[in-house]
Amino acid sequence: MNDEIRSFKNEKMLFSTGMVGFIAGLFCMSYYFYQGSSIVPPEGDIFKAVSFNFAIGLFALTTAFLMPFVNFSKVKGNLFRFSVFLTFVIAIFLETFQNIRGVDPRFSASTESFDQILGSVFGLDAMLIILTYLFFTWQVFRPSTLFFSSNMVLGIRYGMLSTLVSFAAGIWISELSSRYTGEDGNIIWLHGLGFHGVQLIPIMAWLLGKSRIHNQKSLIHVTGLLWLIVNLSVGIQTYVGKSIFELSPVMSTGYIASILCFILISYVLFHVLLDKKGADFKKMV
């Protein structure tokens, strides 16, 4: 555990990027309490800036946790770290700055050249983030990486497949210039759930490494596939323009898959705590 915490702290650039996101999120929350409303006319929404900044901060910290398990060369690793830092900080700044000014940072109706330029910069930055994580995904799926830390890399592979779904949802939002589709479809749910896969499945793999459970790879495969089924169900429901809270055969499948995911994680966590309790008891004896 100490070695893993030390490795995490060694990712200073990614850790700092995550902290920038959290600090910006706290700043936006303070601005909301100061103003007394989340809406900044004509288009700004402070709550969107809060959720965006916290989400991107968490994603950067997740990346920092995963980096020690990915077999980057020194040059490629530094290139990736710098790319994440630069693109994330630009996104955080634009999201915060524009919403406080009352301008939608992505799809502004403003005819001001300044806002149009910043909107284009935001779009370009989003594409660079996708390219940066495609580079990360390529590294994770290299055969040599699997031998570096097989269970964790397997979990990260499933997590990155889920993340690619999220990026696809982001492109979908950009194409529509809106998060809404059909009567009740909201693409932002698919966008968010995809990103959480890179936290949920690697955490499952990491917990398994702390347990004495057999067939660990099988459990990672099952968890990863179940989470991809959740993404697929949400994607289909959204594509037909329905809310994910509207009951249907597709969403029933997604609900069941998500419940099974959390049952499996709870099962593994229970075994980890049980093993730890047993080890502590032996030390006392």
PDB file of C-alpha atoms in Angstrom:
ATOM      1  CA  MET A   1       0.000   0.000   0.000  1.00  0.00           C
ATOM      2  CA  ASN A   2       2.797   2.436   0.905  1.00  0.00           C
ATOM      3  CA  ASP A   3       4.539   1.766  -2.427  1.00  0.00           C
ATOM      4  CA  GLU A   4       1.295   2.504  -4.309  1.00  0.00           C
ATOM      5  CA  ILE A   5       0.700   5.738  -2.388  1.00  0.00           C
ATOM      6  CA  ARG A   6       4.310   6.765  -3.045  1.00  0.00           C
ATOM      7  CA  SER A   7       3.917   6.021  -6.780  1.00  0.00           C
ATOM      8  CA  PHE A   8       0.713   8.062  -6.835  1.00  0.00           C
ATOM      9  CA  LYS A   9       2.415  11.031  -5.169  1.00  0.00           C
ATOM     10  CA  ASN A  10       5.289  10.789  -7.661  1.00  0.00           C
ATOM     11  CA  GLU A  11       2.832  11.725 -10.426  1.00  0.00           C
ATOM     12  CA  LYS A  12       3.193  15.371  -9.463  1.00  0.00           C
ATOM     13  CA  MET A  13       2.038  16.867 -12.781  1.00  0.00           C
ATOM     14  CA  LEU A  14      -1.121  14.751 -12.987  1.00  0.00           C
ATOM     15  CA  PHE A  15      -1.788  15.224  -9.266  1.00  0.00           C
ATOM     16  CA  SER A  16      -1.427  19.001  -9.680  1.00  0.00           C
ATOM     17  CA  THR A  17      -3.803  18.917 -12.656  1.00  0.00           C
ATOM     18  CA  GLY A  18      -6.416  17.182 -10.524  1.00  0.00           C
ATOM     19  CA  MET A  19      -5.952  19.756  -7.767  1.00  0.00           C
ATOM     20  CA  VAL A  20      -6.441  22.597 -10.281  1.00  0.00           C
ATOM     21  CA  GLY A  21      -9.795  21.039 -11.218  1.00  0.00           C
ATOM     22  CA  PHE A  22     -10.911  20.740  -7.577  1.00  0.00           C
ATOM     23  CA  ILE A  23      -9.756  24.254  -6.693  1.00  0.00           C
ATOM     24  CA  ALA A  24     -11.601  25.654  -9.725  1.00  0.00           C
ATOM     25  CA  GLY A  25     -14.701  23.687  -8.701  1.00  0.00           C
ATOM     26  CA  LEU A  26     -14.537  25.114  -5.167  1.00  0.00           C
ATOM     27  CA  PHE A  27     -14.051  28.614  -6.591  1.00  0.00           C
ATOM     28  CA  CYS A  28     -17.172  28.209  -8.731  1.00  0.00           C
ATOM     29  CA  MET A  29     -19.136  26.939  -5.726  1.00  0.00           C
ATOM     30  CA  SER A  30     -18.027  30.005  -3.752  1.00  0.00           C
ATOM     31  CA  TYR A  31     -19.082  32.221  -6.655  1.00  0.00           C
ATOM     32  CA  TYR A  32     -22.497  30.543  -6.658  1.00  0.00           C
ATOM     33  CA  PHE A  33     -23.004  31.202  -2.933  1.00  0.00           C
ATOM     34  CA  TYR A  34     -21.814  34.787  -3.411  1.00  0.00           C
ATOM     35  CA  GLN A  35     -24.186  35.370  -6.319  1.00  0.00           C
ATOM     36  CA  GLY A  36     -27.105  33.355  -4.877  1.00  0.00           C
ATOM     37  CA  SER A  37     -27.943  31.745  -8.212  1.00  0.00           C
ATOM     38  CA  SER A  38     -26.308  29.324 -10.626  1.00  0.00           C
ATOM     39  CA  ILE A  39     -27.541  31.154 -13.727  1.00  0.00           C
ATOM     40  CA  VAL A  40     -25.418  33.963 -15.154  1.00  0.00           C
ATOM     41  CA  PRO A  41     -27.319  35.676 -17.984  1.00  0.00           C
ATOM     42  CA  PRO A  42     -27.526  35.201 -20.827  1.00  0.00           C
ATOM     43  CA  GLU A  43     -26.067  31.646 -21.082  1.00  0.00           C
ATOM     44  CA  GLY A  44     -23.804  30.948 -18.105  1.00  0.00           C
ATOM     45  CA  ASP A  45     -24.483  28.195 -15.580  1.00  0.00           C
ATOM     46  CA  ILE A  46     -22.152  27.980 -12.581  1.00  0.00           C
ATOM     47  CA  PHE A  47     -23.392  24.487 -11.661  1.00  0.00           C
ATOM     48  CA  LYS A  48     -22.145  23.204 -15.028  1.00  0.00           C
ATOM     49  CA  ALA A  49     -18.732  24.701 -14.299  1.00  0.00           C
ATOM     50  CA  VAL A  50     -18.715  23.123 -10.824  1.00  0.00           C
ATOM     51  CA  SER A  51     -19.556  19.627 -12.110  1.00  0.00           C
ATOM     52  CA  PHE A  52     -17.161  19.925 -15.054  1.00  0.00           C
ATOM     53  CA  ASN A  53     -14.217  21.071 -12.938  1.00  0.00           C
ATOM     54  CA  PHE A  54     -14.714  18.412 -10.276  1.00  0.00           C
ATOM     55  CA  ALA A  55     -15.180  15.718 -12.934  1.00  0.00           C
ATOM     56  CA  ILE A  56     -12.045  16.636 -14.860  1.00  0.00           C
ATOM     57  CA  GLY A  57     -10.103  16.934 -11.586  1.00  0.00           C
ATOM     58  CA  LEU A  58     -11.199  13.429 -10.581  1.00  0.00           C
ATOM     59  CA  PHE A  59     -10.301  12.094 -14.020  1.00  0.00           C
ATOM     60  CA  ALA A  60      -6.793  13.570 -13.735  1.00  0.00           C
ATOM     61  CA  LEU A  61      -6.315  12.026 -10.262  1.00  0.00           C
ATOM     62  CA  THR A  62      -7.581   8.681 -11.591  1.00  0.00           C
ATOM     63  CA  THR A  63      -5.014   8.895 -14.374  1.00  0.00           C
ATOM     64  CA  ALA A  64      -2.302   9.618 -11.791  1.00  0.00           C
ATOM     65  CA  PHE A  65      -3.311   6.468  -9.884  1.00  0.00           C
ATOM     66  CA  LEU A  66      -3.229   4.338 -13.054  1.00  0.00           C
ATOM     67  CA  MET A  67       0.058   5.630 -14.482  1.00  0.00           C
ATOM     68  CA  PRO A  68       2.391   3.415 -12.384  1.00  0.00           C
ATOM     69  CA  PHE A  69       0.638   0.349 -13.829  1.00  0.00           C
ATOM     70  CA  VAL A  70       1.133   1.413 -17.476  1.00  0.00           C
ATOM     71  CA  ASN A  71       4.483   0.604 -19.041  1.00  0.00           C
ATOM     72  CA  PHE A  72       5.292   4.022 -20.546  1.00  0.00           C
ATOM     73  CA  SER A  73       8.824   4.847 -21.563  1.00  0.00           C
ATOM     74  CA  LYS A  74      10.207   7.979 -19.886  1.00  0.00           C
ATOM     75  CA  VAL A  75       9.791  10.122 -23.019  1.00  0.00           C
ATOM     76  CA  LYS A  76       6.273   8.879 -23.846  1.00  0.00           C
ATOM     77  CA  GLY A  77       5.204   9.159 -20.216  1.00  0.00           C
ATOM     78  CA  ASN A  78       6.393  12.747 -19.925  1.00  0.00           C
ATOM     79  CA  LEU A  79       4.735  13.649 -23.241  1.00  0.00           C
ATOM     80  CA  PHE A  80       1.444  12.176 -22.025  1.00  0.00           C
ATOM     81  CA  ARG A  81       1.643  13.924 -18.639  1.00  0.00           C
ATOM     82  CA  PHE A  82       2.345  17.311 -20.210  1.00  0.00           C
ATOM     83  CA  SER A  83      -0.458  16.850 -22.751  1.00  0.00           C
ATOM     84  CA  VAL A  84      -2.947  16.048 -19.983  1.00  0.00           C
ATOM     85  CA  PHE A  85      -1.797  19.023 -17.909  1.00  0.00           C
ATOM     86  CA  LEU A  86      -1.986  21.510 -20.789  1.00  0.00           C
ATOM     87  CA  THR A  87      -5.323  20.380 -22.274  1.00  0.00           C
ATOM     88  CA  PHE A  88      -7.056  19.956 -18.907  1.00  0.00           C
ATOM     89  CA  VAL A  89      -5.953  23.333 -17.555  1.00  0.00           C
ATOM     90  CA  ILE A  90      -7.138  25.050 -20.754  1.00  0.00           C
ATOM     91  CA  ALA A  91     -10.514  23.289 -20.487  1.00  0.00           C
ATOM     92  CA  ILE A  92     -10.873  24.191 -16.796  1.00  0.00           C
ATOM     93  CA  PHE A  93     -10.021  27.834 -17.471  1.00  0.00           C
ATOM     94  CA  LEU A  94     -12.434  28.182 -20.409  1.00  0.00           C
ATOM     95  CA  GLU A  95     -15.286  26.403 -18.588  1.00  0.00           C
ATOM     96  CA  THR A  96     -14.890  28.648 -15.547  1.00  0.00           C
ATOM     97  CA  PHE A  97     -14.111  31.919 -17.313  1.00  0.00           C
ATOM     98  CA  GLN A  98     -16.927  31.739 -19.860  1.00  0.00           C
ATOM     99  CA  ASN A  99     -19.660  30.587 -17.482  1.00  0.00           C
ATOM    100  CA  ILE A 100     -18.809  33.392 -15.051  1.00  0.00           C
ATOM    101  CA  ARG A 101     -19.034  35.837 -17.987  1.00  0.00           C
ATOM    102  CA  GLY A 102     -22.486  34.427 -18.805  1.00  0.00           C
ATOM    103  CA  VAL A 103     -21.367  32.664 -21.977  1.00  0.00           C
ATOM    104  CA  ASP A 104     -21.785  28.996 -22.893  1.00  0.00           C
ATOM    105  CA  PRO A 105     -18.167  27.838 -23.427  1.00  0.00           C
ATOM    106  CA  ARG A 106     -19.169  25.229 -26.022  1.00  0.00           C
ATOM    107  CA  PHE A 107     -22.234  26.292 -27.977  1.00  0.00           C
ATOM    108  CA  SER A 108     -22.575  30.017 -27.443  1.00  0.00           C
ATOM    109  CA  ALA A 109     -25.147  32.022 -29.358  1.00  0.00           C
ATOM    110  CA  SER A 110     -22.939  35.087 -28.878  1.00  0.00           C
ATOM    111  CA  THR A 111     -21.895  36.808 -32.107  1.00  0.00           C
ATOM    112  CA  GLU A 112     -18.847  38.379 -30.461  1.00  0.00           C
ATOM    113  CA  SER A 113     -15.614  37.325 -32.198  1.00  0.00           C
ATOM    114  CA  PHE A 114     -13.914  36.797 -28.843  1.00  0.00           C
ATOM    115  CA  ASP A 115     -16.539  34.254 -27.728  1.00  0.00           C
ATOM    116  CA  GLN A 116     -16.528  32.492 -31.100  1.00  0.00           C
ATOM    117  CA  ILE A 117     -12.739  32.146 -30.935  1.00  0.00           C
ATOM    118  CA  LEU A 118     -12.849  30.781 -27.382  1.00  0.00           C
ATOM    119  CA  GLY A 119     -15.584  28.337 -28.426  1.00  0.00           C
ATOM    120  CA  SER A 120     -13.357  27.066 -31.245  1.00  0.00           C
ATOM    121  CA  VAL A 121     -10.413  26.777 -28.858  1.00  0.00           C
ATOM    122  CA  PHE A 122     -12.587  24.743 -26.461  1.00  0.00           C
ATOM    123  CA  GLY A 123     -13.624  22.415 -29.288  1.00  0.00           C
ATOM    124  CA  LEU A 124     -10.024  21.972 -30.455  1.00  0.00           C
ATOM    125  CA  ASP A 125      -8.892  21.354 -26.876  1.00  0.00           C
ATOM    126  CA  ALA A 126     -11.564  18.662 -26.446  1.00  0.00           C
ATOM    127  CA  MET A 127     -10.300  16.878 -29.557  1.00  0.00           C
ATOM    128  CA  LEU A 128      -6.718  17.057 -28.240  1.00  0.00           C
ATOM    129  CA  ILE A 129      -7.872  15.476 -24.970  1.00  0.00           C
ATOM    130  CA  ILE A 130      -9.418  12.621 -26.953  1.00  0.00           C
ATOM    131  CA  LEU A 131      -6.215  12.161 -28.968  1.00  0.00           C
ATOM    132  CA  THR A 132      -4.152  12.209 -25.749  1.00  0.00           C
ATOM    133  CA  TYR A 133      -6.222   9.404 -24.237  1.00  0.00           C
ATOM    134  CA  LEU A 134      -6.230   7.445 -27.484  1.00  0.00           C
ATOM    135  CA  PHE A 135      -2.452   7.475 -27.082  1.00  0.00           C
ATOM    136  CA  PHE A 136      -2.896   6.219 -23.495  1.00  0.00           C
ATOM    137  CA  THR A 137      -5.325   3.508 -24.703  1.00  0.00           C
ATOM    138  CA  TRP A 138      -2.875   2.381 -27.396  1.00  0.00           C
ATOM    139  CA  GLN A 139      -0.181   2.002 -24.738  1.00  0.00           C
ATOM    140  CA  VAL A 140      -2.513   0.064 -22.427  1.00  0.00           C
ATOM    141  CA  PHE A 141      -3.452  -2.386 -25.200  1.00  0.00           C
ATOM    142  CA  ARG A 142       0.134  -3.131 -26.200  1.00  0.00           C
ATOM    143  CA  PRO A 143       0.892  -6.821 -25.435  1.00  0.00           C
ATOM    144  CA  SER A 144       4.026  -5.917 -23.472  1.00  0.00           C
ATOM    145  CA  THR A 145       1.986  -3.783 -21.036  1.00  0.00           C
ATOM    146  CA  LEU A 146      -0.104  -6.772 -19.963  1.00  0.00           C
ATOM    147  CA  PHE A 147       2.987  -8.505 -18.555  1.00  0.00           C
ATOM    148  CA  PHE A 148       3.802  -5.430 -16.470  1.00  0.00           C
ATOM    149  CA  SER A 149       0.816  -5.797 -14.103  1.00  0.00           C
ATOM    150  CA  SER A 150      -1.659  -8.199 -15.673  1.00  0.00           C
ATOM    151  CA  ASN A 151      -4.755  -7.811 -13.449  1.00  0.00           C
ATOM    152  CA  MET A 152      -4.553  -4.021 -13.187  1.00  0.00           C
ATOM    153  CA  VAL A 153      -3.836  -3.591 -16.890  1.00  0.00           C
ATOM    154  CA  LEU A 154      -6.806  -5.822 -17.720  1.00  0.00           C
ATOM    155  CA  GLY A 155      -8.998  -3.601 -15.532  1.00  0.00           C
ATOM    156  CA  ILE A 156      -7.557  -0.466 -17.130  1.00  0.00           C
ATOM    157  CA  ARG A 157      -8.253  -1.890 -20.597  1.00  0.00           C
ATOM    158  CA  TYR A 158     -11.934  -2.303 -19.805  1.00  0.00           C
ATOM    159  CA  GLY A 159     -11.934   1.132 -18.172  1.00  0.00           C
ATOM    160  CA  MET A 160     -10.469   2.730 -21.290  1.00  0.00           C
ATOM    161  CA  LEU A 161     -13.039   1.002 -23.531  1.00  0.00           C
ATOM    162  CA  SER A 162     -15.705   2.593 -21.333  1.00  0.00           C
ATOM    163  CA  THR A 163     -13.890   5.934 -21.587  1.00  0.00           C
ATOM    164  CA  LEU A 164     -13.874   5.705 -25.387  1.00  0.00           C
ATOM    165  CA  VAL A 165     -17.676   5.358 -25.211  1.00  0.00           C
ATOM    166  CA  SER A 166     -17.716   8.566 -23.176  1.00  0.00           C
ATOM    167  CA  PHE A 167     -15.567  10.362 -25.748  1.00  0.00           C
ATOM    168  CA  ALA A 168     -17.923   9.158 -28.508  1.00  0.00           C
ATOM    169  CA  ALA A 169     -20.823  10.617 -26.505  1.00  0.00           C
ATOM    170  CA  GLY A 170     -18.912  13.906 -26.257  1.00  0.00           C
ATOM    171  CA  ILE A 171     -18.485  13.990 -30.046  1.00  0.00           C
ATOM    172  CA  TRP A 172     -22.203  13.213 -30.382  1.00  0.00           C
ATOM    173  CA  ILE A 173     -23.011  16.217 -28.167  1.00  0.00           C
ATOM    174  CA  SER A 174     -20.727  18.401 -30.287  1.00  0.00           C
ATOM    175  CA  GLU A 175     -22.382  17.272 -33.522  1.00  0.00           C
ATOM    176  CA  LEU A 176     -25.828  18.103 -32.148  1.00  0.00           C
ATOM    177  CA  SER A 177     -24.595  21.250 -30.355  1.00  0.00           C
ATOM    178  CA  SER A 178     -26.747  20.012 -27.477  1.00  0.00           C
ATOM    179  CA  ARG A 179     -26.802  17.297 -24.830  1.00  0.00           C
ATOM    180  CA  TYR A 180     -30.446  16.523 -25.620  1.00  0.00           C
ATOM    181  CA  THR A 181     -31.770  14.237 -28.354  1.00  0.00           C
ATOM    182  CA  GLY A 182     -35.298  13.109 -29.250  1.00  0.00           C
ATOM    183  CA  GLU A 183     -38.097  13.707 -26.777  1.00  0.00           C
ATOM    184  CA  ASP A 184     -36.301  12.863 -23.530  1.00  0.00           C
ATOM    185  CA  GLY A 185     -32.823  11.592 -24.409  1.00  0.00           C
ATOM    186  CA  ASN A 186     -29.925  13.175 -22.493  1.00  0.00           C
ATOM    187  CA  ILE A 187     -26.479  12.224 -23.819  1.00  0.00           C
ATOM    188  CA  ILE A 188     -24.719  13.584 -20.731  1.00  0.00           C
ATOM    189  CA  TRP A 189     -25.632  10.408 -18.800  1.00  0.00           C
ATOM    190  CA  LEU A 190     -23.739   8.264 -21.306  1.00  0.00           C
ATOM    191  CA  HIS A 191     -20.878  10.768 -21.268  1.00  0.00           C
ATOM    192  CA  GLY A 192     -20.560  10.575 -17.474  1.00  0.00           C
ATOM    193  CA  LEU A 193     -21.060   6.821 -17.041  1.00  0.00           C
ATOM    194  CA  GLY A 194     -18.349   6.109 -19.599  1.00  0.00           C
ATOM    195  CA  PHE A 195     -15.764   8.061 -17.616  1.00  0.00           C
ATOM    196  CA  HIS A 196     -16.683   6.293 -14.377  1.00  0.00           C
ATOM    197  CA  GLY A 197     -15.714   2.973 -15.954  1.00  0.00           C
ATOM    198  CA  VAL A 198     -12.035   3.913 -15.715  1.00  0.00           C
ATOM    199  CA  GLN A 199     -12.486   4.244 -11.960  1.00  0.00           C
ATOM    200  CA  LEU A 200     -14.845   1.345 -11.240  1.00  0.00           C
ATOM    201  CA  ILE A 201     -13.148  -1.520 -13.115  1.00  0.00           C
ATOM    202  CA  PRO A 202      -9.509  -0.767 -12.192  1.00  0.00           C
ATOM    203  CA  ILE A 203     -10.608  -0.368  -8.553  1.00  0.00           C
ATOM    204  CA  MET A 204     -12.153  -3.837  -8.824  1.00  0.00           C
ATOM    205  CA  ALA A 205      -8.851  -5.187 -10.197  1.00  0.00           C
ATOM    206  CA  TRP A 206      -6.879  -3.386  -7.474  1.00  0.00           C
ATOM    207  CA  LEU A 207      -9.097  -4.797  -4.712  1.00  0.00           C
ATOM    208  CA  LEU A 208      -8.760  -8.298  -6.148  1.00  0.00           C
ATOM    209  CA  GLY A 209      -4.992  -7.904  -5.844  1.00  0.00           C
ATOM    210  CA  LYS A 210      -5.501  -7.419  -2.090  1.00  0.00           C
ATOM    211  CA  SER A 211      -7.666 -10.537  -1.741  1.00  0.00           C
ATOM    212  CA  ARG A 212      -7.177 -14.288  -1.823  1.00  0.00           C
ATOM    213  CA  ILE A 213     -10.033 -14.813  -4.272  1.00  0.00           C
ATOM    214  CA  HIS A 214      -9.349 -17.288  -7.073  1.00  0.00           C
ATOM    215  CA  ASN A 215     -10.211 -16.715 -10.764  1.00  0.00           C
ATOM    216  CA  GLN A 216      -9.466 -13.017 -10.422  1.00  0.00           C
ATOM    217  CA  LYS A 217      -9.142 -12.421 -14.173  1.00  0.00           C
ATOM    218  CA  SER A 218     -12.575 -13.967 -14.738  1.00  0.00           C
ATOM    219  CA  LEU A 219     -14.115 -11.547 -12.233  1.00  0.00           C
ATOM    220  CA  ILE A 220     -12.430  -8.591 -13.961  1.00  0.00           C
ATOM    221  CA  HIS A 221     -13.733  -9.763 -17.338  1.00  0.00           C
ATOM    222  CA  VAL A 222     -17.269 -10.182 -15.962  1.00  0.00           C
ATOM    223  CA  THR A 223     -17.243  -6.757 -14.275  1.00  0.00           C
ATOM    224  CA  GLY A 224     -15.840  -5.072 -17.379  1.00  0.00           C
ATOM    225  CA  LEU A 225     -18.385  -6.684 -19.699  1.00  0.00           C
ATOM    226  CA  LEU A 226     -21.254  -5.843 -17.345  1.00  0.00           C
ATOM    227  CA  TRP A 227     -20.208  -2.178 -17.282  1.00  0.00           C
ATOM    228  CA  LEU A 228     -19.968  -2.112 -21.083  1.00  0.00           C
ATOM    229  CA  ILE A 229     -23.513  -3.548 -21.176  1.00  0.00           C
ATOM    230  CA  VAL A 230     -24.605  -0.654 -18.928  1.00  0.00           C
ATOM    231  CA  ASN A 231     -23.031   1.809 -21.380  1.00  0.00           C
ATOM    232  CA  LEU A 232     -24.623   0.051 -24.359  1.00  0.00           C
ATOM    233  CA  SER A 233     -28.063   0.074 -22.719  1.00  0.00           C
ATOM    234  CA  VAL A 234     -27.832   3.777 -21.871  1.00  0.00           C
ATOM    235  CA  GLY A 235     -26.546   4.521 -25.381  1.00  0.00           C
ATOM    236  CA  ILE A 236     -29.413   2.702 -27.101  1.00  0.00           C
ATOM    237  CA  GLN A 237     -32.054   4.248 -24.814  1.00  0.00           C
ATOM    238  CA  THR A 238     -30.606   7.707 -25.456  1.00  0.00           C
ATOM    239  CA  TYR A 239     -30.311   7.143 -29.216  1.00  0.00           C
ATOM    240  CA  VAL A 240     -34.047   6.422 -29.488  1.00  0.00           C
ATOM    241  CA  GLY A 241     -34.706   9.665 -27.594  1.00  0.00           C
ATOM    242  CA  LYS A 242     -35.924   8.201 -24.301  1.00  0.00           C
ATOM    243  CA  SER A 243     -34.910   8.982 -20.740  1.00  0.00           C
ATOM    244  CA  ILE A 244     -32.725   6.390 -19.006  1.00  0.00           C
ATOM    245  CA  PHE A 245     -35.255   6.517 -16.146  1.00  0.00           C
ATOM    246  CA  GLU A 246     -38.021   5.293 -18.464  1.00  0.00           C
ATOM    247  CA  LEU A 247     -38.455   1.555 -18.007  1.00  0.00           C
ATOM    248  CA  SER A 248     -37.842  -0.534 -21.132  1.00  0.00           C
ATOM    249  CA  PRO A 249     -36.305  -3.948 -21.956  1.00  0.00           C
ATOM    250  CA  VAL A 250     -33.047  -2.204 -22.865  1.00  0.00           C
ATOM    251  CA  MET A 251     -32.842  -0.199 -19.639  1.00  0.00           C
ATOM    252  CA  SER A 252     -33.955  -3.177 -17.536  1.00  0.00           C
ATOM    253  CA  THR A 253     -30.890  -4.977 -18.885  1.00  0.00           C
ATOM    254  CA  GLY A 254     -28.758  -1.958 -17.973  1.00  0.00           C
ATOM    255  CA  TYR A 255     -30.206  -1.767 -14.457  1.00  0.00           C
ATOM    256  CA  ILE A 256     -29.560  -5.475 -13.840  1.00  0.00           C
ATOM    257  CA  ALA A 257     -25.994  -5.203 -15.211  1.00  0.00           C
ATOM    258  CA  SER A 258     -25.213  -2.209 -12.963  1.00  0.00           C
ATOM    259  CA  ILE A 259     -26.610  -3.974  -9.879  1.00  0.00           C
ATOM    260  CA  LEU A 260     -24.527  -7.073 -10.646  1.00  0.00           C
ATOM    261  CA  CYS A 261     -21.438  -4.857 -11.030  1.00  0.00           C
ATOM    262  CA  PHE A 262     -21.832  -3.389  -7.571  1.00  0.00           C
ATOM    263  CA  ILE A 263     -22.663  -6.785  -6.048  1.00  0.00           C
ATOM    264  CA  LEU A 264     -19.376  -8.151  -7.412  1.00  0.00           C
ATOM    265  CA  ILE A 265     -17.393  -5.173  -6.122  1.00  0.00           C
ATOM    266  CA  SER A 266     -19.074  -5.477  -2.704  1.00  0.00           C
ATOM    267  CA  TYR A 267     -18.243  -9.196  -2.666  1.00  0.00           C
ATOM    268  CA  VAL A 268     -14.552  -8.497  -3.374  1.00  0.00           C
ATOM    269  CA  LEU A 269     -14.426  -5.636  -0.850  1.00  0.00           C
ATOM    270  CA  PHE A 270     -15.951  -7.921   1.800  1.00  0.00           C
ATOM    271  CA  HIS A 271     -13.236 -10.506   1.200  1.00  0.00           C
ATOM    272  CA  VAL A 272     -10.489  -7.854   1.353  1.00  0.00           C
ATOM    273  CA  LEU A 273     -11.794  -6.585   4.709  1.00  0.00           C
ATOM    274  CA  LEU A 274     -12.208 -10.164   5.968  1.00  0.00           C
ATOM    275  CA  ASP A 275      -8.625 -11.042   5.012  1.00  0.00           C
ATOM    276  CA  LYS A 276      -7.347  -7.847   6.656  1.00  0.00           C
ATOM    277  CA  LYS A 277      -9.285  -8.585   9.834  1.00  0.00           C
ATOM    278  CA  GLY A 278      -7.848 -12.106   9.900  1.00  0.00           C
ATOM    279  CA  ALA A 279      -4.297 -10.806   9.397  1.00  0.00           C
ATOM    280  CA  ASP A 280      -4.746  -8.217  12.188  1.00  0.00           C
ATOM    281  CA  PHE A 281      -6.068 -10.922  14.521  1.00  0.00           C
ATOM    282  CA  LYS A 282      -3.025 -13.143  13.846  1.00  0.00           C
ATOM    283  CA  LYS A 283      -0.713 -10.227  14.674  1.00  0.00           C
ATOM    284  CA  MET A 284      -2.501  -9.736  17.996  1.00  0.00           C
ATOM    285  CA  VAL A 285      -2.157 -13.414  18.832  1.00  0.00           C
TER     286      VAL A 285
END
